[in-house]
Amino acid sequence: MWVDIKRARYNLSMPIRPFIPATALLTAALWAAAAAAAEFPPAFDAFQRDVSPLVAARLEIAPKRYRQLEPALHHLAEQNAASLAVLPDNERIDAVVSLAEFILEKREKAAGTAVIGKGRAMIGLLDPTRGLDPKEITAIAASYGCTSTIFKQDPASQTIRQLADAFLADVTAAAASDDPTTIVVLGHGSPEEIQSYSIPFARLAAALVDARPQRPVDLGHLVLICDDCYSADFLINLGRAIEAACREQGRELVSLPYCIAGTNRNCVGHADSGEKFVPHFWKDVIELFYVRRPHPETVTLGDFFEKVDNMMYGYGRAPHVDKSGAVTYTLIDAAQCQDPVVFVPLDGDDLARLRKILGLPADAPLSRLLDIG
């Protein structure tokens, strides 16, 4: 642009534009790009607004399906933020799309995994101070042909420690066998322990890892369900503790257990406290797979991350149905949202694929437990 110098000299309202070398402008642009990359992934709300539309458009899946995997995708991106941050914007979105496809494939592969069904045993641990009825597990177990063993303290004959020891002994026996077993924990929890019986995640990990000393650790025949506060955080810590114990003992980890958390990360659980105390997550399991008829032949992981997840999505949210029948939700009370999580174990091939997506070295450490929504 040409400027009339004579006029400009006396025009005091004209802004002063200092000369900035091109190299300085380039450096500033690079710093801005680096800062933006360092903030990837953004907080979940911003991820939904800015990243999800780009990813969902390339996946070509139904909005409900993307909604189910979206939190898992965000958490996986958070876990690998350092690897994603160094990629150019277009390659970063490509990588996130590949991560989403990976999660979808793991969901499809795991969907048929049995959780409650004929030939499985069930072990239940119930909080001693709440009105949890053993029938909340034994009834559903019997209706699907499962055997069941329930642990709930009787203060007249057992201490908390004695009950915890008995439960852990049964868990160790289940881990040592090849018998398919589902372990259900209902009560109070924290990221560090099953609070109802003061069982730290490290102690539960030891009960699982030490079941067959000197042998590879294969827990793929187990499903662990925790319906208590911070259950996703607890199960993540449990998975890490199992991996660490295997490394320390020089033992091969063949498979972690499948895990189901009634509450997502940093979430508390809620319950109905009428005549009986029933946590919302397990209440919906009973409603879907015991009360409603006809029963499926087997309750699977897919039933949990599809049917239970859909039923629980209404807590803290209000549904809206448009003229086409599509359902959307408005957040009403975030504190009521539990958004349960299914975790599946990863094998060596899975880890190799993730490393390739993220551009990581072949020996880069990655978690063996994957949140699939």
mmCIF file of C-alpha atoms in Angstrom:
data_model
loop_
_atom_site.group_PDB
_atom_site.id
_atom_site.type_symbol
_atom_site.label_atom_id
_atom_site.label_comp_id
_atom_site.label_asym_id
_atom_site.label_seq_id
_atom_site.Cartn_x
_atom_site.Cartn_y
_atom_site.Cartn_z
ATOM 1 C CA MET A 1 0.000 0.000 0.000
ATOM 2 C CA TRP A 2 1.250 3.467 -0.877
ATOM 3 C CA VAL A 3 1.091 6.233 1.732
ATOM 4 C CA ASP A 4 0.977 9.979 1.108
ATOM 5 C CA ILE A 5 3.927 11.068 3.321
ATOM 6 C CA LYS A 6 2.902 14.731 3.445
ATOM 7 C CA ARG A 7 -0.569 13.902 4.672
ATOM 8 C CA ALA A 8 0.639 11.227 6.987
ATOM 9 C CA ARG A 9 3.095 13.572 8.632
ATOM 10 C CA TYR A 10 0.275 15.680 10.020
ATOM 11 C CA ASN A 11 -2.377 13.058 10.539
ATOM 12 C CA LEU A 12 -2.044 12.324 14.249
ATOM 13 C CA SER A 13 -4.854 9.772 14.159
ATOM 14 C CA MET A 14 -2.995 7.531 11.766
ATOM 15 C CA PRO A 15 -1.662 4.459 13.648
ATOM 16 C CA ILE A 16 2.070 3.941 13.885
ATOM 17 C CA ARG A 17 3.082 0.611 12.355
ATOM 18 C CA PRO A 18 6.648 -0.244 13.334
ATOM 19 C CA PHE A 19 8.713 -2.305 10.934
ATOM 20 C CA ILE A 20 8.945 -5.952 11.996
ATOM 21 C CA PRO A 21 11.459 -8.173 10.219
ATOM 22 C CA ALA A 22 10.029 -11.240 8.452
ATOM 23 C CA THR A 23 12.158 -13.527 10.603
ATOM 24 C CA ALA A 24 10.562 -12.117 13.738
ATOM 25 C CA LEU A 25 7.079 -12.675 12.310
ATOM 26 C CA LEU A 26 7.986 -16.261 11.425
ATOM 27 C CA THR A 27 9.407 -16.880 14.883
ATOM 28 C CA ALA A 28 6.246 -15.512 16.493
ATOM 29 C CA ALA A 29 4.108 -17.742 14.273
ATOM 30 C CA LEU A 30 6.157 -20.793 15.212
ATOM 31 C CA TRP A 31 5.871 -19.990 18.915
ATOM 32 C CA ALA A 32 2.101 -19.565 18.528
ATOM 33 C CA ALA A 33 1.833 -22.896 16.724
ATOM 34 C CA ALA A 34 3.963 -24.594 19.364
ATOM 35 C CA ALA A 35 1.801 -23.137 22.139
ATOM 36 C CA ALA A 36 -1.351 -24.375 20.418
ATOM 37 C CA ALA A 37 0.143 -27.840 19.976
ATOM 38 C CA ALA A 38 1.260 -27.897 23.607
ATOM 39 C CA GLU A 39 -2.379 -27.419 24.615
ATOM 40 C CA PHE A 40 -3.541 -30.434 22.621
ATOM 41 C CA PRO A 41 -5.791 -32.060 23.459
ATOM 42 C CA PRO A 42 -7.792 -29.178 24.889
ATOM 43 C CA ALA A 43 -10.237 -29.582 27.757
ATOM 44 C CA PHE A 44 -13.124 -31.902 26.950
ATOM 45 C CA ASP A 45 -15.623 -29.131 26.152
ATOM 46 C CA ALA A 46 -13.205 -27.560 23.673
ATOM 47 C CA PHE A 47 -12.345 -31.010 22.278
ATOM 48 C CA GLN A 48 -16.056 -31.578 21.617
ATOM 49 C CA ARG A 49 -16.401 -28.204 19.941
ATOM 50 C CA ASP A 50 -13.195 -27.972 17.899
ATOM 51 C CA VAL A 51 -11.813 -31.479 17.362
ATOM 52 C CA SER A 52 -14.755 -33.874 17.389
ATOM 53 C CA PRO A 53 -16.509 -32.434 14.288
ATOM 54 C CA LEU A 54 -13.321 -33.001 12.264
ATOM 55 C CA VAL A 55 -12.930 -36.545 13.550
ATOM 56 C CA ALA A 56 -16.589 -37.598 13.396
ATOM 57 C CA ALA A 57 -16.910 -36.407 9.784
ATOM 58 C CA ARG A 58 -14.161 -38.801 8.718
ATOM 59 C CA LEU A 59 -15.427 -41.767 10.714
ATOM 60 C CA GLU A 60 -18.897 -41.690 9.141
ATOM 61 C CA ILE A 61 -20.622 -43.269 12.139
ATOM 62 C CA ALA A 62 -23.908 -42.483 13.857
ATOM 63 C CA PRO A 63 -23.803 -39.552 16.319
ATOM 64 C CA LYS A 64 -24.744 -41.862 19.224
ATOM 65 C CA ARG A 65 -21.807 -44.145 18.462
ATOM 66 C CA TYR A 66 -19.390 -41.267 18.351
ATOM 67 C CA ARG A 67 -20.819 -39.902 21.595
ATOM 68 C CA GLN A 68 -20.072 -43.254 23.248
ATOM 69 C CA LEU A 69 -16.399 -43.296 22.254
ATOM 70 C CA GLU A 70 -15.723 -39.527 22.482
ATOM 71 C CA PRO A 71 -14.644 -39.442 26.174
ATOM 72 C CA ALA A 72 -12.410 -42.488 25.633
ATOM 73 C CA LEU A 73 -10.829 -40.823 22.590
ATOM 74 C CA HIS A 74 -10.171 -37.642 24.565
ATOM 75 C CA HIS A 75 -8.541 -39.595 27.395
ATOM 76 C CA LEU A 76 -6.373 -41.557 24.945
ATOM 77 C CA ALA A 77 -5.262 -38.294 23.348
ATOM 78 C CA GLU A 78 -4.470 -36.913 26.823
ATOM 79 C CA GLN A 79 -2.362 -39.970 27.649
ATOM 80 C CA ASN A 80 -0.342 -39.413 24.478
ATOM 81 C CA ALA A 81 -0.349 -35.609 24.416
ATOM 82 C CA ALA A 82 3.438 -35.342 24.089
ATOM 83 C CA SER A 83 3.459 -37.483 20.937
ATOM 84 C CA LEU A 84 0.517 -35.632 19.382
ATOM 85 C CA ALA A 85 1.902 -32.188 20.240
ATOM 86 C CA VAL A 86 4.902 -32.493 17.905
ATOM 87 C CA LEU A 87 2.768 -33.298 14.862
ATOM 88 C CA PRO A 88 1.600 -30.659 12.351
ATOM 89 C CA ASP A 89 -2.097 -29.822 12.653
ATOM 90 C CA ASN A 90 -3.242 -31.983 9.733
ATOM 91 C CA GLU A 91 -1.171 -34.982 10.850
ATOM 92 C CA ARG A 92 -2.416 -34.538 14.411
ATOM 93 C CA ILE A 93 -6.037 -34.866 13.287
ATOM 94 C CA ASP A 94 -5.060 -37.858 11.134
ATOM 95 C CA ALA A 95 -3.566 -39.485 14.238
ATOM 96 C CA VAL A 96 -6.674 -38.776 16.340
ATOM 97 C CA VAL A 97 -8.868 -40.292 13.618
ATOM 98 C CA SER A 98 -6.632 -43.384 13.628
ATOM 99 C CA LEU A 99 -6.938 -43.586 17.434
ATOM 100 C CA ALA A 100 -10.731 -43.390 17.122
ATOM 101 C CA GLU A 101 -10.702 -46.183 14.527
ATOM 102 C CA PHE A 102 -8.534 -48.254 16.855
ATOM 103 C CA ILE A 103 -11.028 -47.810 19.718
ATOM 104 C CA LEU A 104 -13.938 -48.727 17.432
ATOM 105 C CA GLU A 105 -12.166 -51.903 16.328
ATOM 106 C CA LYS A 106 -11.443 -52.895 19.927
ATOM 107 C CA ARG A 107 -15.104 -52.288 20.825
ATOM 108 C CA GLU A 108 -16.233 -54.545 17.987
ATOM 109 C CA LYS A 109 -13.733 -57.241 18.922
ATOM 110 C CA ALA A 110 -14.623 -57.182 22.634
ATOM 111 C CA ALA A 111 -18.399 -56.826 22.237
ATOM 112 C CA GLY A 112 -19.104 -60.555 22.488
ATOM 113 C CA THR A 113 -16.967 -61.148 25.593
ATOM 114 C CA ALA A 114 -19.130 -62.835 28.238
ATOM 115 C CA VAL A 115 -19.645 -61.054 31.567
ATOM 116 C CA ILE A 116 -22.635 -62.925 33.030
ATOM 117 C CA GLY A 117 -23.595 -66.295 31.585
ATOM 118 C CA LYS A 118 -23.574 -70.050 31.838
ATOM 119 C CA GLY A 119 -20.172 -71.450 32.748
ATOM 120 C CA ARG A 120 -19.010 -68.305 34.548
ATOM 121 C CA ALA A 121 -18.558 -67.926 38.285
ATOM 122 C CA MET A 122 -19.419 -64.684 40.075
ATOM 123 C CA ILE A 123 -17.717 -63.325 43.192
ATOM 124 C CA GLY A 124 -19.402 -60.419 44.965
ATOM 125 C CA LEU A 125 -18.023 -58.024 47.567
ATOM 126 C CA LEU A 126 -20.727 -55.932 49.250
ATOM 127 C CA ASP A 127 -20.302 -52.955 51.552
ATOM 128 C CA PRO A 128 -21.052 -54.020 55.152
ATOM 129 C CA THR A 129 -22.761 -50.837 56.357
ATOM 130 C CA ARG A 130 -25.237 -50.329 53.539
ATOM 131 C CA GLY A 131 -28.469 -52.169 52.831
ATOM 132 C CA LEU A 132 -26.928 -54.084 49.941
ATOM 133 C CA ASP A 133 -28.693 -57.416 49.614
ATOM 134 C CA PRO A 134 -26.669 -60.430 48.421
ATOM 135 C CA LYS A 135 -29.631 -61.192 46.127
ATOM 136 C CA GLU A 136 -28.581 -58.183 44.037
ATOM 137 C CA ILE A 137 -25.881 -60.490 42.703
ATOM 138 C CA THR A 138 -27.069 -64.038 43.499
ATOM 139 C CA ALA A 139 -30.433 -63.599 41.745
ATOM 140 C CA ILE A 140 -28.980 -62.339 38.481
ATOM 141 C CA ALA A 141 -26.213 -64.954 38.657
ATOM 142 C CA ALA A 142 -28.705 -67.805 39.087
ATOM 143 C CA SER A 143 -30.910 -66.584 36.251
ATOM 144 C CA TYR A 144 -27.963 -66.958 33.847
ATOM 145 C CA GLY A 145 -26.656 -70.257 35.219
ATOM 146 C CA CYS A 146 -23.678 -68.758 37.093
ATOM 147 C CA THR A 147 -22.378 -69.966 40.407
ATOM 148 C CA SER A 148 -21.931 -67.174 42.959
ATOM 149 C CA THR A 149 -20.011 -66.512 46.161
ATOM 150 C CA ILE A 150 -20.854 -63.373 48.132
ATOM 151 C CA PHE A 151 -18.679 -61.637 50.701
ATOM 152 C CA LYS A 152 -20.356 -59.247 53.115
ATOM 153 C CA GLN A 153 -19.160 -58.743 56.660
ATOM 154 C CA ASP A 154 -21.245 -60.063 59.511
ATOM 155 C CA PRO A 155 -19.984 -57.893 62.416
ATOM 156 C CA ALA A 156 -20.986 -60.575 64.896
ATOM 157 C CA SER A 157 -18.559 -63.103 63.472
ATOM 158 C CA GLN A 158 -16.014 -61.323 61.234
ATOM 159 C CA THR A 159 -13.771 -58.311 61.252
ATOM 160 C CA ILE A 160 -13.295 -56.162 58.176
ATOM 161 C CA ARG A 161 -9.780 -57.571 57.791
ATOM 162 C CA GLN A 162 -10.966 -61.170 58.002
ATOM 163 C CA LEU A 163 -13.606 -60.577 55.344
ATOM 164 C CA ALA A 164 -11.105 -58.783 53.074
ATOM 165 C CA ASP A 165 -8.640 -61.661 53.448
ATOM 166 C CA ALA A 166 -11.321 -64.206 52.545
ATOM 167 C CA PHE A 167 -12.380 -62.211 49.483
ATOM 168 C CA LEU A 168 -8.794 -61.826 48.271
ATOM 169 C CA ALA A 169 -8.156 -65.547 48.753
ATOM 170 C CA ASP A 170 -11.113 -66.281 46.478
ATOM 171 C CA VAL A 171 -9.837 -63.750 43.924
ATOM 172 C CA THR A 172 -6.413 -65.421 43.974
ATOM 173 C CA ALA A 173 -8.016 -68.829 43.448
ATOM 174 C CA ALA A 174 -10.001 -67.472 40.497
ATOM 175 C CA ALA A 175 -6.857 -65.934 38.980
ATOM 176 C CA ALA A 176 -4.930 -69.180 39.455
ATOM 177 C CA SER A 177 -7.571 -71.209 37.659
ATOM 178 C CA ASP A 178 -8.643 -70.897 34.059
ATOM 179 C CA ASP A 179 -12.302 -70.705 35.072
ATOM 180 C CA PRO A 180 -14.103 -67.668 33.629
ATOM 181 C CA THR A 181 -14.998 -65.467 36.599
ATOM 182 C CA THR A 182 -16.692 -62.105 37.059
ATOM 183 C CA ILE A 183 -15.868 -60.178 40.242
ATOM 184 C CA VAL A 184 -18.366 -57.517 41.345
ATOM 185 C CA VAL A 185 -17.550 -54.861 43.967
ATOM 186 C CA LEU A 186 -20.427 -52.715 45.292
ATOM 187 C CA GLY A 187 -19.836 -50.123 47.988
ATOM 188 C CA HIS A 188 -17.501 -47.260 48.799
ATOM 189 C CA GLY A 189 -14.328 -46.548 46.875
ATOM 190 C CA SER A 190 -11.550 -44.098 46.165
ATOM 191 C CA PRO A 191 -8.825 -43.974 43.503
ATOM 192 C CA GLU A 192 -6.516 -45.751 45.970
ATOM 193 C CA GLU A 193 -8.678 -48.454 47.530
ATOM 194 C CA ILE A 194 -11.895 -50.365 47.959
ATOM 195 C CA GLN A 195 -12.817 -48.312 50.997
ATOM 196 C CA SER A 196 -15.540 -50.617 52.289
ATOM 197 C CA TYR A 197 -12.866 -53.179 53.222
ATOM 198 C CA SER A 198 -9.666 -51.099 53.146
ATOM 199 C CA ILE A 199 -8.218 -52.999 50.177
ATOM 200 C CA PRO A 200 -5.605 -50.865 48.358
ATOM 201 C CA PHE A 201 -5.224 -51.391 44.619
ATOM 202 C CA ALA A 202 -1.674 -52.684 45.220
ATOM 203 C CA ARG A 203 -2.980 -55.441 47.507
ATOM 204 C CA LEU A 204 -5.595 -56.515 44.959
ATOM 205 C CA ALA A 205 -2.906 -56.449 42.259
ATOM 206 C CA ALA A 206 -0.706 -58.722 44.389
ATOM 207 C CA ALA A 207 -3.595 -61.151 44.883
ATOM 208 C CA LEU A 208 -3.960 -61.390 41.099
ATOM 209 C CA VAL A 209 -0.275 -61.476 40.111
ATOM 210 C CA ASP A 210 0.892 -63.873 42.819
ATOM 211 C CA ALA A 211 -1.790 -66.452 42.031
ATOM 212 C CA ARG A 212 0.609 -68.526 39.926
ATOM 213 C CA PRO A 213 4.182 -67.673 40.977
ATOM 214 C CA GLN A 214 6.974 -67.942 38.409
ATOM 215 C CA ARG A 215 4.495 -68.288 35.554
ATOM 216 C CA PRO A 216 3.291 -65.782 32.928
ATOM 217 C CA VAL A 217 0.434 -63.654 34.243
ATOM 218 C CA ASP A 218 -2.728 -64.229 32.229
ATOM 219 C CA LEU A 219 -5.864 -62.627 33.682
ATOM 220 C CA GLY A 220 -7.862 -62.547 30.459
ATOM 221 C CA HIS A 221 -10.468 -64.948 31.863
ATOM 222 C CA LEU A 222 -11.465 -62.425 34.540
ATOM 223 C CA VAL A 223 -13.910 -59.519 34.410
ATOM 224 C CA LEU A 224 -13.735 -57.037 37.294
ATOM 225 C CA ILE A 225 -16.735 -54.746 37.876
ATOM 226 C CA CYS A 226 -16.449 -51.908 40.391
ATOM 227 C CA ASP A 227 -19.524 -49.824 41.143
ATOM 228 C CA ASP A 228 -18.315 -47.301 43.672
ATOM 229 C CA CYS A 229 -16.888 -43.786 43.698
ATOM 230 C CA TYR A 230 -13.847 -43.165 41.491
ATOM 231 C CA SER A 231 -13.980 -46.713 40.150
ATOM 232 C CA ALA A 232 -12.325 -45.837 36.805
ATOM 233 C CA ASP A 233 -9.430 -44.202 38.658
ATOM 234 C CA PHE A 234 -9.116 -47.262 40.902
ATOM 235 C CA LEU A 235 -9.078 -49.688 37.963
ATOM 236 C CA ILE A 236 -6.490 -47.608 36.090
ATOM 237 C CA ASN A 237 -4.286 -47.699 39.195
ATOM 238 C CA LEU A 238 -4.889 -51.438 39.497
ATOM 239 C CA GLY A 239 -3.803 -52.023 35.903
ATOM 240 C CA ARG A 240 -0.638 -50.001 36.419
ATOM 241 C CA ALA A 241 0.148 -51.910 39.624
ATOM 242 C CA ILE A 242 -0.236 -55.262 37.850
ATOM 243 C CA GLU A 243 2.061 -54.122 35.044
ATOM 244 C CA ALA A 244 4.628 -52.811 37.543
ATOM 245 C CA ALA A 245 4.570 -56.049 39.559
ATOM 246 C CA CYS A 246 5.181 -58.102 36.408
ATOM 247 C CA ARG A 247 8.138 -55.891 35.437
ATOM 248 C CA GLU A 248 9.632 -56.079 38.931
ATOM 249 C CA GLN A 249 9.325 -59.869 39.000
ATOM 250 C CA GLY A 250 10.536 -60.296 35.431
ATOM 251 C CA ARG A 251 7.332 -62.074 34.454
ATOM 252 C CA GLU A 252 5.504 -61.928 31.168
ATOM 253 C CA LEU A 253 2.126 -60.204 31.264
ATOM 254 C CA VAL A 254 -0.067 -62.093 28.818
ATOM 255 C CA SER A 255 -3.272 -60.224 29.595
ATOM 256 C CA LEU A 256 -4.812 -57.862 32.111
ATOM 257 C CA PRO A 257 -8.409 -58.555 33.176
ATOM 258 C CA TYR A 258 -11.361 -56.924 31.450
ATOM 259 C CA CYS A 259 -12.663 -54.137 33.684
ATOM 260 C CA ILE A 260 -15.936 -52.244 33.991
ATOM 261 C CA ALA A 261 -16.179 -49.046 36.052
ATOM 262 C CA GLY A 262 -19.547 -47.772 37.213
ATOM 263 C CA THR A 263 -18.112 -44.238 37.425
ATOM 264 C CA ASN A 264 -15.739 -42.430 35.107
ATOM 265 C CA ARG A 265 -12.555 -40.633 36.111
ATOM 266 C CA ASN A 266 -12.905 -38.245 39.031
ATOM 267 C CA CYS A 267 -16.610 -39.115 39.408
ATOM 268 C CA VAL A 268 -18.530 -40.156 42.493
ATOM 269 C CA GLY A 269 -21.204 -42.836 42.405
ATOM 270 C CA HIS A 270 -24.861 -42.363 43.280
ATOM 271 C CA ALA A 271 -27.446 -44.730 44.684
ATOM 272 C CA ASP A 272 -31.114 -45.061 45.528
ATOM 273 C CA SER A 273 -31.490 -45.315 49.300
ATOM 274 C CA GLY A 274 -35.015 -46.573 49.874
ATOM 275 C CA GLU A 275 -35.856 -49.929 51.421
ATOM 276 C CA LYS A 276 -32.740 -51.262 49.713
ATOM 277 C CA PHE A 277 -29.496 -49.498 48.876
ATOM 278 C CA VAL A 278 -28.783 -50.005 45.164
ATOM 279 C CA PRO A 279 -26.055 -48.080 43.280
ATOM 280 C CA HIS A 280 -27.391 -46.524 40.056
ATOM 281 C CA PHE A 281 -25.064 -48.468 37.780
ATOM 282 C CA TRP A 282 -25.847 -51.896 39.220
ATOM 283 C CA LYS A 283 -29.535 -50.962 39.496
ATOM 284 C CA ASP A 284 -29.588 -50.432 35.717
ATOM 285 C CA VAL A 285 -27.788 -53.758 35.197
ATOM 286 C CA ILE A 286 -30.521 -55.490 37.234
ATOM 287 C CA GLU A 287 -33.255 -53.629 35.338
ATOM 288 C CA LEU A 288 -31.860 -54.424 31.889
ATOM 289 C CA PHE A 289 -30.747 -58.016 32.379
ATOM 290 C CA TYR A 290 -32.912 -59.397 35.202
ATOM 291 C CA VAL A 291 -36.193 -57.501 35.412
ATOM 292 C CA ARG A 292 -36.805 -57.044 31.697
ATOM 293 C CA ARG A 293 -37.802 -60.076 29.681
ATOM 294 C CA PRO A 294 -36.831 -61.955 27.658
ATOM 295 C CA HIS A 295 -33.295 -62.276 28.993
ATOM 296 C CA PRO A 296 -30.390 -62.521 26.581
ATOM 297 C CA GLU A 297 -28.623 -65.872 26.713
ATOM 298 C CA THR A 298 -25.456 -64.145 27.940
ATOM 299 C CA VAL A 299 -24.706 -60.608 29.130
ATOM 300 C CA THR A 300 -21.673 -59.347 27.249
ATOM 301 C CA LEU A 301 -19.266 -56.419 27.316
ATOM 302 C CA GLY A 302 -21.166 -55.007 24.362
ATOM 303 C CA ASP A 303 -24.330 -54.984 26.475
ATOM 304 C CA PHE A 304 -22.488 -52.897 29.056
ATOM 305 C CA PHE A 305 -20.946 -50.323 26.725
ATOM 306 C CA GLU A 306 -24.129 -50.050 24.640
ATOM 307 C CA LYS A 307 -27.256 -50.728 26.731
ATOM 308 C CA VAL A 308 -26.060 -49.832 30.228
ATOM 309 C CA ASP A 309 -24.197 -46.793 28.930
ATOM 310 C CA ASN A 310 -27.290 -45.564 27.077
ATOM 311 C CA MET A 311 -29.508 -45.972 30.137
ATOM 312 C CA MET A 312 -27.035 -44.189 32.412
ATOM 313 C CA TYR A 313 -26.461 -41.308 29.995
ATOM 314 C CA GLY A 314 -29.766 -39.834 31.154
ATOM 315 C CA TYR A 315 -28.480 -39.183 34.687
ATOM 316 C CA GLY A 316 -27.766 -35.459 34.960
ATOM 317 C CA ARG A 317 -28.928 -34.806 31.391
ATOM 318 C CA ALA A 318 -32.262 -33.974 29.751
ATOM 319 C CA PRO A 319 -33.099 -35.700 26.427
ATOM 320 C CA HIS A 320 -34.540 -33.866 23.428
ATOM 321 C CA VAL A 321 -36.092 -35.586 20.409
ATOM 322 C CA ASP A 322 -36.287 -33.667 17.121
ATOM 323 C CA LYS A 323 -38.781 -34.233 14.278
ATOM 324 C CA SER A 324 -36.559 -36.877 12.697
ATOM 325 C CA GLY A 325 -36.454 -38.856 15.941
ATOM 326 C CA ALA A 326 -32.821 -38.012 16.678
ATOM 327 C CA VAL A 327 -32.088 -37.699 20.411
ATOM 328 C CA THR A 328 -29.761 -35.066 21.832
ATOM 329 C CA TYR A 329 -29.054 -34.183 25.456
ATOM 330 C CA THR A 330 -28.671 -31.035 27.510
ATOM 331 C CA LEU A 331 -26.426 -31.170 30.562
ATOM 332 C CA ILE A 332 -28.447 -30.331 33.678
ATOM 333 C CA ASP A 333 -26.277 -31.458 36.610
ATOM 334 C CA ALA A 334 -22.737 -32.653 35.893
ATOM 335 C CA ALA A 335 -22.423 -34.017 39.436
ATOM 336 C CA GLN A 336 -25.081 -36.648 38.635
ATOM 337 C CA CYS A 337 -23.246 -37.948 35.559
ATOM 338 C CA GLN A 338 -21.344 -41.185 36.098
ATOM 339 C CA ASP A 339 -20.627 -42.197 32.479
ATOM 340 C CA PRO A 340 -19.399 -45.761 33.091
ATOM 341 C CA VAL A 341 -16.294 -47.098 31.377
ATOM 342 C CA VAL A 342 -15.299 -50.442 29.865
ATOM 343 C CA PHE A 343 -11.573 -51.235 29.783
ATOM 344 C CA VAL A 344 -10.093 -53.982 27.624
ATOM 345 C CA PRO A 345 -6.599 -55.498 27.805
ATOM 346 C CA LEU A 346 -4.141 -54.847 24.958
ATOM 347 C CA ASP A 347 -1.689 -57.382 23.573
ATOM 348 C CA GLY A 348 1.659 -56.876 21.847
ATOM 349 C CA ASP A 349 0.120 -56.381 18.393
ATOM 350 C CA ASP A 350 -2.242 -53.727 19.776
ATOM 351 C CA LEU A 351 0.662 -51.851 21.361
ATOM 352 C CA ALA A 352 2.687 -52.018 18.132
ATOM 353 C CA ARG A 353 -0.214 -50.488 16.219
ATOM 354 C CA LEU A 354 -0.654 -47.689 18.743
ATOM 355 C CA ARG A 355 3.064 -46.896 18.595
ATOM 356 C CA LYS A 356 2.866 -46.691 14.809
ATOM 357 C CA ILE A 357 -0.107 -44.315 14.956
ATOM 358 C CA LEU A 358 1.717 -42.101 17.456
ATOM 359 C CA GLY A 359 5.137 -42.321 15.800
ATOM 360 C CA LEU A 360 6.700 -43.867 18.900
ATOM 361 C CA PRO A 361 9.763 -46.132 19.157
ATOM 362 C CA ALA A 362 9.110 -49.878 19.205
ATOM 363 C CA ASP A 363 9.917 -50.089 22.919
ATOM 364 C CA ALA A 364 8.010 -46.975 24.057
ATOM 365 C CA PRO A 365 5.934 -47.794 27.172
ATOM 366 C CA LEU A 366 2.154 -47.728 26.750
ATOM 367 C CA SER A 367 -0.667 -48.734 29.073
ATOM 368 C CA ARG A 368 -1.965 -52.279 28.581
ATOM 369 C CA LEU A 369 -5.485 -51.212 29.637
ATOM 370 C CA LEU A 370 -7.592 -49.336 27.055
ATOM 371 C CA ASP A 371 -10.711 -47.302 27.778
ATOM 372 C CA ILE A 372 -13.160 -48.123 24.950
ATOM 373 C CA GLY A 373 -16.031 -46.012 26.266
#
